[in-house]
XYZ file of C-alpha atoms in Angstrom:
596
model
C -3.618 50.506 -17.374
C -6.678 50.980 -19.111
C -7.533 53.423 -16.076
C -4.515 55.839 -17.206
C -5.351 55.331 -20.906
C -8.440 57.246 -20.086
C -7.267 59.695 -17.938
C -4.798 60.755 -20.692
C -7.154 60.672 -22.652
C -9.766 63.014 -20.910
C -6.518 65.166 -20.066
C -5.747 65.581 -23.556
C -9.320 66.380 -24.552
C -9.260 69.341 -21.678
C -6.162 70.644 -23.757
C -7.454 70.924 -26.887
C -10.569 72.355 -25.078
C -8.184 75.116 -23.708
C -6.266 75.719 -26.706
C -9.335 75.957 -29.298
C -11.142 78.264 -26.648
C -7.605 80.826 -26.568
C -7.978 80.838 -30.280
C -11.076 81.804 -30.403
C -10.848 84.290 -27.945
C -7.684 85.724 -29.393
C -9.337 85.581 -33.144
C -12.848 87.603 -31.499
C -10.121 90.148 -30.333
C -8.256 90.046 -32.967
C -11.731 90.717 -35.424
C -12.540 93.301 -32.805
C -9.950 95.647 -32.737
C -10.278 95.092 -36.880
C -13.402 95.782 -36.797
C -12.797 98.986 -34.409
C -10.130 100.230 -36.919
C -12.209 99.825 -39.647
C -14.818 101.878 -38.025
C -12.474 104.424 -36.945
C -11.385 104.590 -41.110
C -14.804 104.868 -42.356
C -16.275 107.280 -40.012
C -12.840 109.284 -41.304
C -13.787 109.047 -45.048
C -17.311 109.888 -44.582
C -16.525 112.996 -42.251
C -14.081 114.035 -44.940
C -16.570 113.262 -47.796
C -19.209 115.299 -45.554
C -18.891 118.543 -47.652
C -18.426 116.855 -51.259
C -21.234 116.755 -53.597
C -20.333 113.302 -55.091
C -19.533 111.412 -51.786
C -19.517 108.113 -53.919
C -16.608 109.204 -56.003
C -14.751 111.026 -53.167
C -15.008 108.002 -51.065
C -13.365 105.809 -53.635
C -10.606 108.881 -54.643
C -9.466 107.833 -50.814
C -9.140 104.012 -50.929
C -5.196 104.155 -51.166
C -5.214 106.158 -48.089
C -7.933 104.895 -45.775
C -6.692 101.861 -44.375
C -3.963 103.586 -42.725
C -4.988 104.116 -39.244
C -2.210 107.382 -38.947
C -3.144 109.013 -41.859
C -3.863 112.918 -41.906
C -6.003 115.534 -43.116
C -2.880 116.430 -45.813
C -2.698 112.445 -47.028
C -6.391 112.401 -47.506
C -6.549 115.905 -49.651
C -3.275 114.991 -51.203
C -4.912 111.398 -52.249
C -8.335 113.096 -53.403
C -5.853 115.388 -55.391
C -3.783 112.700 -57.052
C -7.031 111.311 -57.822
C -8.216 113.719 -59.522
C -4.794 114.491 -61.494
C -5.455 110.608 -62.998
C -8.527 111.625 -63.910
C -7.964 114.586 -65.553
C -4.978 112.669 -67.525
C -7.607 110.076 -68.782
C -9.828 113.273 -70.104
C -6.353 115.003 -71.793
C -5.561 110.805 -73.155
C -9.232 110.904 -74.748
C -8.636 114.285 -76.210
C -5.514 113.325 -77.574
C -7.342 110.107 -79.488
C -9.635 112.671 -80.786
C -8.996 113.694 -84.632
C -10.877 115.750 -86.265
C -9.282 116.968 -90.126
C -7.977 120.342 -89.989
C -9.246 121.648 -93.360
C -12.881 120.185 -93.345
C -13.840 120.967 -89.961
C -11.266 124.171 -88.397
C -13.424 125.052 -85.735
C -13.364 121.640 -83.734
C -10.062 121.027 -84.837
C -8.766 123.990 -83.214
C -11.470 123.084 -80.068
C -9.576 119.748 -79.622
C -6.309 121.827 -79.700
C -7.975 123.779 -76.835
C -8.977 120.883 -74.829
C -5.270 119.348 -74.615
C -3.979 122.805 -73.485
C -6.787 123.925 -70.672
C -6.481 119.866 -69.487
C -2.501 120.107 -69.442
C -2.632 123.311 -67.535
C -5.106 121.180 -65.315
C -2.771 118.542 -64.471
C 0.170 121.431 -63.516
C -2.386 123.474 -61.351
C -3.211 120.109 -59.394
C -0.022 118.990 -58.916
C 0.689 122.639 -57.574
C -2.028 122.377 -55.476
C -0.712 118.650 -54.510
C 2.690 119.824 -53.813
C 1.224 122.633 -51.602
C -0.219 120.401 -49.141
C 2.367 117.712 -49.041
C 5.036 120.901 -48.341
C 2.483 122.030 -45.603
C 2.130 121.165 -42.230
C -1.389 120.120 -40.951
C -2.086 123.378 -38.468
C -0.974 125.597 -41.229
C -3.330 123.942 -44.091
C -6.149 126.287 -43.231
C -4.138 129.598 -43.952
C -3.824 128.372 -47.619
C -7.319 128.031 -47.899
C -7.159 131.282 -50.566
C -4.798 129.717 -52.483
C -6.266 126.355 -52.806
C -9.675 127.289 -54.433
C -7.745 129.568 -56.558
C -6.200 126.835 -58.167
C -8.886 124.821 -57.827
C -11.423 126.808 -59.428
C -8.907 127.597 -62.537
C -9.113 123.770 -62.979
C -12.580 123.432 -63.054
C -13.060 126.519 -65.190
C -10.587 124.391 -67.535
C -12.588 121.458 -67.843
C -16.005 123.256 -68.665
C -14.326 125.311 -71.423
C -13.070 122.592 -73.366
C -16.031 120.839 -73.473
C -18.151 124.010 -74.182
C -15.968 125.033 -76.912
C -16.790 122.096 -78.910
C -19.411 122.738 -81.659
C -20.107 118.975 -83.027
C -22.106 117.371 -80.895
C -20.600 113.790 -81.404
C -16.936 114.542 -80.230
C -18.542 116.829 -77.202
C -20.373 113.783 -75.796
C -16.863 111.771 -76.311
C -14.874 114.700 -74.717
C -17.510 115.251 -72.023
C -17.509 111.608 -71.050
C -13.496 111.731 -70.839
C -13.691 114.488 -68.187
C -16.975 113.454 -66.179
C -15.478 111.931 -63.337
C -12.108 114.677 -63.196
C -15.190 117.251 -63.192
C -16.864 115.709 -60.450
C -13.620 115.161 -58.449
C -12.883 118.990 -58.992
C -16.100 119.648 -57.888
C -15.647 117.808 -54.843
C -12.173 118.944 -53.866
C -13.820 122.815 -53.829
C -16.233 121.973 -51.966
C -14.118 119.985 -48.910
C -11.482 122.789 -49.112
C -13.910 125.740 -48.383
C -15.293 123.402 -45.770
C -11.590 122.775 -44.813
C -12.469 124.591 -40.956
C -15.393 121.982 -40.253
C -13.109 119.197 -41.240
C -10.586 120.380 -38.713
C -13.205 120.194 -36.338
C -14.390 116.803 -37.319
C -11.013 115.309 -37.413
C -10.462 117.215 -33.960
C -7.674 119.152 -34.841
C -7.178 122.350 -33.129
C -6.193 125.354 -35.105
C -3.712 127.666 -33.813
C -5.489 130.788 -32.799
C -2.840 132.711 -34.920
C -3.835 130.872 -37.976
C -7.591 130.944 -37.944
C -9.084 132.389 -41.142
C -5.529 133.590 -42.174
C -4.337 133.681 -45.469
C -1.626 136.114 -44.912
C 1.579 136.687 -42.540
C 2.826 133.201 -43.855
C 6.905 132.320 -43.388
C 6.291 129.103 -45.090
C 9.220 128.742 -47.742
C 7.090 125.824 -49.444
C 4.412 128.725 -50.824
C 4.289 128.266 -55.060
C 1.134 130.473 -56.096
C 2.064 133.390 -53.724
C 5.750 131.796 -52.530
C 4.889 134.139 -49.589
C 2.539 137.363 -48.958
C 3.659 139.359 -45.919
C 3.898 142.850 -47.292
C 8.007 144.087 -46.196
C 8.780 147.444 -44.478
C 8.777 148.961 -48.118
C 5.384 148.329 -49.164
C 6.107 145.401 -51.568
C 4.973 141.761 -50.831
C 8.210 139.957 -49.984
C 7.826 137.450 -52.676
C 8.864 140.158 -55.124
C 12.259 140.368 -56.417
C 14.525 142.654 -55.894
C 15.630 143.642 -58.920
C 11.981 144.447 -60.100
C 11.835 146.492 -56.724
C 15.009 148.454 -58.314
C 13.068 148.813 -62.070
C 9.973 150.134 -60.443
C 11.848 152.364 -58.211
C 13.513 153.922 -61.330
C 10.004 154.160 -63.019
C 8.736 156.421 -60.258
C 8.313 158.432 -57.376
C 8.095 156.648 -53.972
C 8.676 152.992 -53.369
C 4.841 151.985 -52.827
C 4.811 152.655 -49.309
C 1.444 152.446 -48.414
C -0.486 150.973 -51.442
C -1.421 148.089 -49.408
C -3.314 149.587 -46.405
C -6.447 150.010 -45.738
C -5.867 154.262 -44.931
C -3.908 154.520 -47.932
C -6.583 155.013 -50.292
C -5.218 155.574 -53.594
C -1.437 154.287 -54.942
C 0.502 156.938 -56.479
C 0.107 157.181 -59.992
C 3.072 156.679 -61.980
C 5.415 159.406 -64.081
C 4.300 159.705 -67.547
C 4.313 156.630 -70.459
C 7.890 156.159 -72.233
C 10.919 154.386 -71.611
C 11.901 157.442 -69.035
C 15.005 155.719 -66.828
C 13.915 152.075 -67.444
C 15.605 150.035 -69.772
C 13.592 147.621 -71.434
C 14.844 143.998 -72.177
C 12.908 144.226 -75.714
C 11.638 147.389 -78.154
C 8.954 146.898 -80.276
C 9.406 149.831 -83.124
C 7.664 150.101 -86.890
C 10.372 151.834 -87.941
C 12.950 149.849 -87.180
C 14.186 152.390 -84.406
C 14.134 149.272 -82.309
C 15.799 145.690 -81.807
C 12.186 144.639 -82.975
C 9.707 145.215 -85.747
C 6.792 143.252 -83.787
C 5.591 142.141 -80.420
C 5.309 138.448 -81.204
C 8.985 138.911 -81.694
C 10.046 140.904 -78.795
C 7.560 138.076 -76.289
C 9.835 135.245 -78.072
C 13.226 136.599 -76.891
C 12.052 135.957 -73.674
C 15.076 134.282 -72.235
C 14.912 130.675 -70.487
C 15.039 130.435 -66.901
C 14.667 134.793 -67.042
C 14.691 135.721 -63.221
C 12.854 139.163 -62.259
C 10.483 141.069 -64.571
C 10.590 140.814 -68.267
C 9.963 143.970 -69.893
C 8.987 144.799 -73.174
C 7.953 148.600 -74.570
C 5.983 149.037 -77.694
C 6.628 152.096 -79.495
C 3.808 153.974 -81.202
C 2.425 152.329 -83.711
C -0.086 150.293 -85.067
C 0.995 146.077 -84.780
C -1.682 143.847 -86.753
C -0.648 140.453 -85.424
C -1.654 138.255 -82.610
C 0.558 137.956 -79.753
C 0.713 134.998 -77.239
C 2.811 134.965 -73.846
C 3.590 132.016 -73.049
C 2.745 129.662 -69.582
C 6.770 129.811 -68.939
C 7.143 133.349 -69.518
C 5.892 134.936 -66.098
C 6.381 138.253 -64.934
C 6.266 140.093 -68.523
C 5.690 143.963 -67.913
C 4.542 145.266 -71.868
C 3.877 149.281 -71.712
C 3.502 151.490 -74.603
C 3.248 155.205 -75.500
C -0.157 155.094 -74.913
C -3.958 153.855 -75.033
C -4.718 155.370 -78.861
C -0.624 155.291 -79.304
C 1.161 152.194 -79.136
C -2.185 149.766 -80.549
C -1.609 145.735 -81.080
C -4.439 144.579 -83.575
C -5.777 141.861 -85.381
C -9.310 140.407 -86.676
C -9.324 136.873 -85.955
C -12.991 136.022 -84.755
C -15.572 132.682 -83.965
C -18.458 133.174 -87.108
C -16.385 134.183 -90.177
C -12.673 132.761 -89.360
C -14.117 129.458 -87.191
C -11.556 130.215 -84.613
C -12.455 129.444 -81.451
C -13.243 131.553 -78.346
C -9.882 131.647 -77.255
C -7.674 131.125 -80.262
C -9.571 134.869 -81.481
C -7.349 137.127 -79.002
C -5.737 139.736 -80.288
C -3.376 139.464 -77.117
C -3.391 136.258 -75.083
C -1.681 135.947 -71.863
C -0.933 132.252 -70.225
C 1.540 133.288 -67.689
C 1.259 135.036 -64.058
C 2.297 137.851 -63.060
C 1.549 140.067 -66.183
C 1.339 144.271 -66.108
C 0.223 145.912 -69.239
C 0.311 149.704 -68.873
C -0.255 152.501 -71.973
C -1.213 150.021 -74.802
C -4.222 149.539 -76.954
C -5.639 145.939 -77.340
C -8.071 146.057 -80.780
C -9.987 144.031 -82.002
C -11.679 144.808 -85.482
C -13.860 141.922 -86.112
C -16.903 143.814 -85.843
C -20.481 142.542 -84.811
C -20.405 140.368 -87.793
C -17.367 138.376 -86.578
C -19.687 137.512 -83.023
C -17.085 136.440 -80.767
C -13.966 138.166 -81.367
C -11.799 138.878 -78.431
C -9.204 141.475 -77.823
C -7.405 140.352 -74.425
C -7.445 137.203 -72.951
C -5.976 136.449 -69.767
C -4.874 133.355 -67.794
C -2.464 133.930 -65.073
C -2.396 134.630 -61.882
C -2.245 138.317 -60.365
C -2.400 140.340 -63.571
C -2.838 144.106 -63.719
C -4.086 146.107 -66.461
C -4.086 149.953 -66.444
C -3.922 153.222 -68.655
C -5.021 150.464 -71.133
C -7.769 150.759 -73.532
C -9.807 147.126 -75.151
C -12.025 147.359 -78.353
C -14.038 145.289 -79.850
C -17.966 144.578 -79.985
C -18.737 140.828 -78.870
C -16.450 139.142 -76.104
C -13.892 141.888 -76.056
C -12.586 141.540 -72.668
C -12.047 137.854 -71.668
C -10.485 137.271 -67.877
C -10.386 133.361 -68.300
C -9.330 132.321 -64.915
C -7.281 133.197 -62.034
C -7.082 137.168 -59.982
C -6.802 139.873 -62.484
C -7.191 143.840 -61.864
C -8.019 146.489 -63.924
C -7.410 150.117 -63.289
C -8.346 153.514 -65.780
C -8.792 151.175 -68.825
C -11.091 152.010 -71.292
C -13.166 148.639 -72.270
C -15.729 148.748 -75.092
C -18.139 146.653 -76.670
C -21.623 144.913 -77.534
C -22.274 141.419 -76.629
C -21.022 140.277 -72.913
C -17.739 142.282 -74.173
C -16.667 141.403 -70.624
C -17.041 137.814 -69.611
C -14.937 135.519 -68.157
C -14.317 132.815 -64.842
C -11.552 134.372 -62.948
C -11.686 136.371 -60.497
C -11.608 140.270 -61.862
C -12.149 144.229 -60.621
C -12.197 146.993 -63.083
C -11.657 149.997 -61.562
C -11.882 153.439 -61.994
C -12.596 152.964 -65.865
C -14.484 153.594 -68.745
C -16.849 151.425 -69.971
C -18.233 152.004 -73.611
C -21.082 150.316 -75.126
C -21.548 150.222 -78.780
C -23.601 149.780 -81.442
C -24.715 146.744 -81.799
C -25.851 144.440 -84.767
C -29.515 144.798 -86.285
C -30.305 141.522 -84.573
C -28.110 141.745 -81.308
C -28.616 143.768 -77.655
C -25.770 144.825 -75.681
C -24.647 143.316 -72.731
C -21.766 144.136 -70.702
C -21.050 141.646 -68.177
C -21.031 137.899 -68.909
C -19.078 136.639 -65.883
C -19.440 132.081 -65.944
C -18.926 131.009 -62.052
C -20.566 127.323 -61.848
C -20.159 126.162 -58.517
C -21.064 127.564 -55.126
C -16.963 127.007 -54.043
C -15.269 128.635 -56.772
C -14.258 132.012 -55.456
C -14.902 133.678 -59.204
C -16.640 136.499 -60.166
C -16.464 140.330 -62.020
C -17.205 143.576 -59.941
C -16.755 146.642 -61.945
C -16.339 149.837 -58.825
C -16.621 153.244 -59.389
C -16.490 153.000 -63.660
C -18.593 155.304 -65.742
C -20.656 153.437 -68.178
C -21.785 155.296 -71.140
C -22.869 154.912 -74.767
C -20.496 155.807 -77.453
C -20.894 158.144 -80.043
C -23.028 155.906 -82.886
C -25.115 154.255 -79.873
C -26.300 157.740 -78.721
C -28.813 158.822 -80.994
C -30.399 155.222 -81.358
C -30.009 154.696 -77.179
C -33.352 153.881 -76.321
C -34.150 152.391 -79.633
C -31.437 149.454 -79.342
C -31.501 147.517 -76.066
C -28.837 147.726 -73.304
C -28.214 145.273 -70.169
C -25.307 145.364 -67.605
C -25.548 141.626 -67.446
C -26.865 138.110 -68.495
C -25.843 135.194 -66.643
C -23.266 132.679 -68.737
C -23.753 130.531 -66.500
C -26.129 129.039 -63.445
C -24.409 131.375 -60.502
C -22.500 133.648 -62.740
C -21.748 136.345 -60.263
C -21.915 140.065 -61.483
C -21.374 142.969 -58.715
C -21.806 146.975 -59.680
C -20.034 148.669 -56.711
C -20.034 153.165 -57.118
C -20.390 153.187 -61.146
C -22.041 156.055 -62.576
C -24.852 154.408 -65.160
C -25.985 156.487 -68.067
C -29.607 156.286 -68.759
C -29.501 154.347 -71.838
C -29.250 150.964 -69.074
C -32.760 149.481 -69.479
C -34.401 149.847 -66.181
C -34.601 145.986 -65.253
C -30.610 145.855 -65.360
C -30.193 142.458 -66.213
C -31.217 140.229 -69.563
C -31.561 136.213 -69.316
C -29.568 133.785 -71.554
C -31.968 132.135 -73.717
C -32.927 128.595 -73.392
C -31.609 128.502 -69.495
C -32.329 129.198 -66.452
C -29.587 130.852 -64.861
C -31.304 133.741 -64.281
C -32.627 132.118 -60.985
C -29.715 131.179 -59.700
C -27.056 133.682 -60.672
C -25.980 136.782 -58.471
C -26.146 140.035 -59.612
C -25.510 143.112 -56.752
C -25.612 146.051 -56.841
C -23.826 149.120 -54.225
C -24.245 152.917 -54.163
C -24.576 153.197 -58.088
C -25.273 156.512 -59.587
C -26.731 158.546 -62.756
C -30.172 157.687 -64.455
C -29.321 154.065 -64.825
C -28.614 153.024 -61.526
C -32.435 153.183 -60.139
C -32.579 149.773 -58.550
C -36.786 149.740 -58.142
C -37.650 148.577 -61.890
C -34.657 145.598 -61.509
C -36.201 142.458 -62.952
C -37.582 140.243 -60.544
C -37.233 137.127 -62.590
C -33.447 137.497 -61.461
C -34.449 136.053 -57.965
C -30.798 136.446 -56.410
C -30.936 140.311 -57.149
C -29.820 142.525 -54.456
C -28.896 146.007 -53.007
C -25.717 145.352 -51.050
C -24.936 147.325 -47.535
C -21.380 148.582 -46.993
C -20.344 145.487 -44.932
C -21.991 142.727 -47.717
C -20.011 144.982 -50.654
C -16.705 145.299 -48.724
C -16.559 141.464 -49.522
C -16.338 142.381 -53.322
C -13.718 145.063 -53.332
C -9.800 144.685 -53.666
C -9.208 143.938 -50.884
C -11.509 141.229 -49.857
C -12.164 139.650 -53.351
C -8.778 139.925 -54.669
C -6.538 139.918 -51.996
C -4.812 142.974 -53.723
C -3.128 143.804 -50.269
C -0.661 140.405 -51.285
C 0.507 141.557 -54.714
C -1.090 144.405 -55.884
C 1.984 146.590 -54.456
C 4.703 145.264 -56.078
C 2.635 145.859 -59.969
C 2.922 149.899 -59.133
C -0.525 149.873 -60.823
C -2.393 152.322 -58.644
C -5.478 150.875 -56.914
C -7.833 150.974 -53.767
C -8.824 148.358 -51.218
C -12.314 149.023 -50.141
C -15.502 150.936 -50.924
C -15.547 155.140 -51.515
C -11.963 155.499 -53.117
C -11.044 157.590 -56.103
């Protein structure tokens, strides 16, 4: 008996042996393939983080995503994305706790103002951006690259010029500290998406050869910023409507065939300024001859929910007000009798008024898709007034021509986004053309002025930041020439094409015709920086007395004469993608170097 008691006994201890040794076993397996997964995870986050300049934050932008073994390229760009919205809500919250009284201090109260409006259209260009990649399938991501950093360098562009705009330095720091980490996120979601190709690579994801480096030929219904950009059979990209195919039809000869390839060389030019067959929604007359006494009236009766283009036509006359269009109010087409003719006005400006930057425009534009053609945008400030501009513009795929801007300081301001400008006149004194979008002017004048005792005149002031934002002015084939009161005191006063706003602000000359009034070393630096060392300034097949390239200042270390090939990369074509859209604005253009 007490034999079997022990047996049992030693039996049962060999059991629990067994069983103990299975759960360990199955628990180190269990641990292992844990451990293997979260291996797999991480060495996903840190290949995605690979190209982002603040891996730290991009790495915790992903944690709602990484522990989900099937996850994909689009749920980690679409959770560094929502990140970064969150952030950028936090910044707009802060702004909105922000009060500063409107009657003792203007200026910052209207900079606040700012701030909630360039953080709010933050928020809608990410969640663009985020409903773009959801909508997209993972082999197609890569032909949207364009598209992306568009949007993506708008927002950052945003976020430094609310904080710059601020004057006292108390609520900058607060406003500053609000948007640090949506600014870094930005920063880092420009840098993985023009890196998108290596991540493909990393993730081992194999592009479709048809889809490598494309950014056109796209069928995708899900497309918001170009909703699609192959160009149709009659020259027009097919994401314009057909009833504005019909107005522009009506408004000239041809249907654009043509505009959009490379042989083409120039569009046709359109019949002359007036109302001609085209029957404007809205008419802007002095004299009462129309439904409308002033433009700010004729831009409100935009309708809700309007489908095709909006068009308004100022008579000739002279409008002093300031006119804004609207976010919602896309596709507005506003012509006139003429540059000199039909001239919108006012004096608002930064030194004497305390408006800011922004709030100064004669003519401000929030919406895409906008075509000015005949008008005069004026600004009378004067070089007293310092920053006083005359058209600002914040949409997408704008197009400016037979247009003429005047002012002296910060005349010209292309905020953010593609814009094109074609026989404008633009004049001016201090960086009278400046901006962060993405702009040509072609094919137009450029007039310097005189400037104040104490100023020097400087034409281009373009304020690209980051080495992924696809920003930057090129002026191609414009004549740039002293006016009238400059002449005689040329030499005397001092004249620049450029200083750098910012550290790469990116300034390209392409086939202008310089008078000789340019000083010889081209380019000026912005006191108290050093952008000079970092910022690009190019130059291509200039001509007159001004364009001599061998006295250039060499403190400008990124100067350079492009070839053909490196300058193709800044014309139409290449650095707008004008093929897309430019089409369906009848504005005439060119693609590529040597046009007229």
């Amino acid at each position: 008996m007490v034999g079997k008691i022990v047996v049992s006994l030693v039996s049962l201890i060999l059991l629990v042996g067994v069983i103990i040794g299975v759960v360990v076993v199955v628990h180190q397996n269990g641990n292992h393939k844990e451990d293997q997964s979260t291996k797999v995870q991480m060495k996903k986050v840190h290949e995605f983080c690979q190209a982002a300049e603040f891996k730290d934050s991009c790495a915790k932008s992903l944690e709602s995503v990484a522990k989900n073994d099937t996850a994909t390229i689009n749920d980690y760009l679409m959770a560094a994305f929502q990140t970064t919205v969150e952030e950028v809500k936090k910044g707009l919250q802060e702004a909105g706790k922000t009060s500063v009284n409107k009657d003792s201090d203007p200026y910052n109260h209207m900079a606040i103002e700012d701030c909630k409006e360039l953080l709010q259209r933050a928020v809608e260009e990410l969640e663009d951006a985020l409903s773009l990649v959801g909508e997209t399938d993972t082999e197609s991501l890569n032909e949207y690259t364009y598209d992306l950093l568009n949007w993506l360098s708008a927002v950052y562009s945003y976020q430094s010029i609310c904080v710059d705009a601020i004057d006292k330095p108390e609520l900058k720091t607060a406003i500053q500290n609000g948007v640090v980490n949506a600014t870094q996120l930005t920063n880092n979601a420009l840098n993985i998406v023009a890196k998108i190709s290596d991540l493909f690579q990393s993730f081992n994801i194999q592009i479709p050869d048809n889809l490598i480096n494309s950014s056109s030929d796209s069928n995708s219904p899900h497309r918001r910023l170009l909703e699609a950009n192959k160009i149709d059979q009659d020259g027009y990209p097919t994401w314009f409507p057909v009833a504005d195919r019909k107005l522009l039809a009506k408004s000239g000869k041809g249907n654009g065939k043509g505009q959009g390839g490379a042989a083409a060389g120039v569009a046709p030019l359109l019949p002359p300024i007036g109302p001609g067959p085209i029957t404007p929604h809205a008419v802007v007359a002095k004299d009462g001859s129309g439904k409308f006494k002033t433009v700010t009236d004729a831009v409100r009766a935009y309708p809700p929910n309007h489908q095709g283009r909006y068009i308004i036509y100022v008579k000739a006359g002279v409008y002093n007000e300031q006119v804004l269009i609207d976010k919602k109010q896309i596709n507005v087409f506003m012509y006139g009798d003429g540059a000199g003719k039909s001239i919108i006005t006012c004096d608002k400006n930064v030194k004497i008024a305390k408006f800011t930057t922004s709030k100064t425009a004669t003519v401000a534009v929030e919406s895409e898709g906008f075509i000015a053609r005949g008008i005069t945008f004026r600004n009378t400030a004067g070089p007293e007034g310092e920053q006083a501009v005359a058209l600002r513009i914040n949409g997408d795929r704008a197009a400016v021509f037979d247009c003429s801007m005047e002012g002296f300081q910060d005349t010209l301001y292309y905020q953010s986004h593609r814009q094109f400008y074609r026989n404008c006149v633009i004049s001016g004194t201090v960086d009278f053309i400046f901006g962060m979008g993405s702009a040509v002017i072609q094919n137009s004048e450029i007039i310097v002025r005189k400037c104040g005792p104490k100023q020097k005149n400087t034409i281009t002031a373009d304020g690209r930041e980051l080495p992924s934002e696809i920003t930057g002015l090129v002026l191609q084939n414009c004549r740039i020439v002293p006016d009238k009161e400059l002449f005689p005191v040329r030499f005397t006063l001092q004249s620049y094409l450029s200083r750098p706003w910012k550290q790469l602000s990116t300034n390209v000359f392409i086939e202008n015709e310089i008078g000789d009034f340019i000083r010889p070393e081209g380019y000026m630096i912005w006191d108290d920086h050093t952008f000079h060392q970092t910022c690009l300034v190019y130059e291509y097949a200039n001509r007159g007395p001004g364009a001599a390239t061998n006295l250039r200042s060499k403190l400008f270390k990124n100067f350079k004469v492009l070839s053909p090939q490196e300058a193709t990369k800044y014309t139409v074509g290449e650095w707008l993608r004008g093929n897309e859209w430019l089409p369906g604005t009848n504005a005439p253009f060119y693609l590529g170097l040597g046009g007229k």
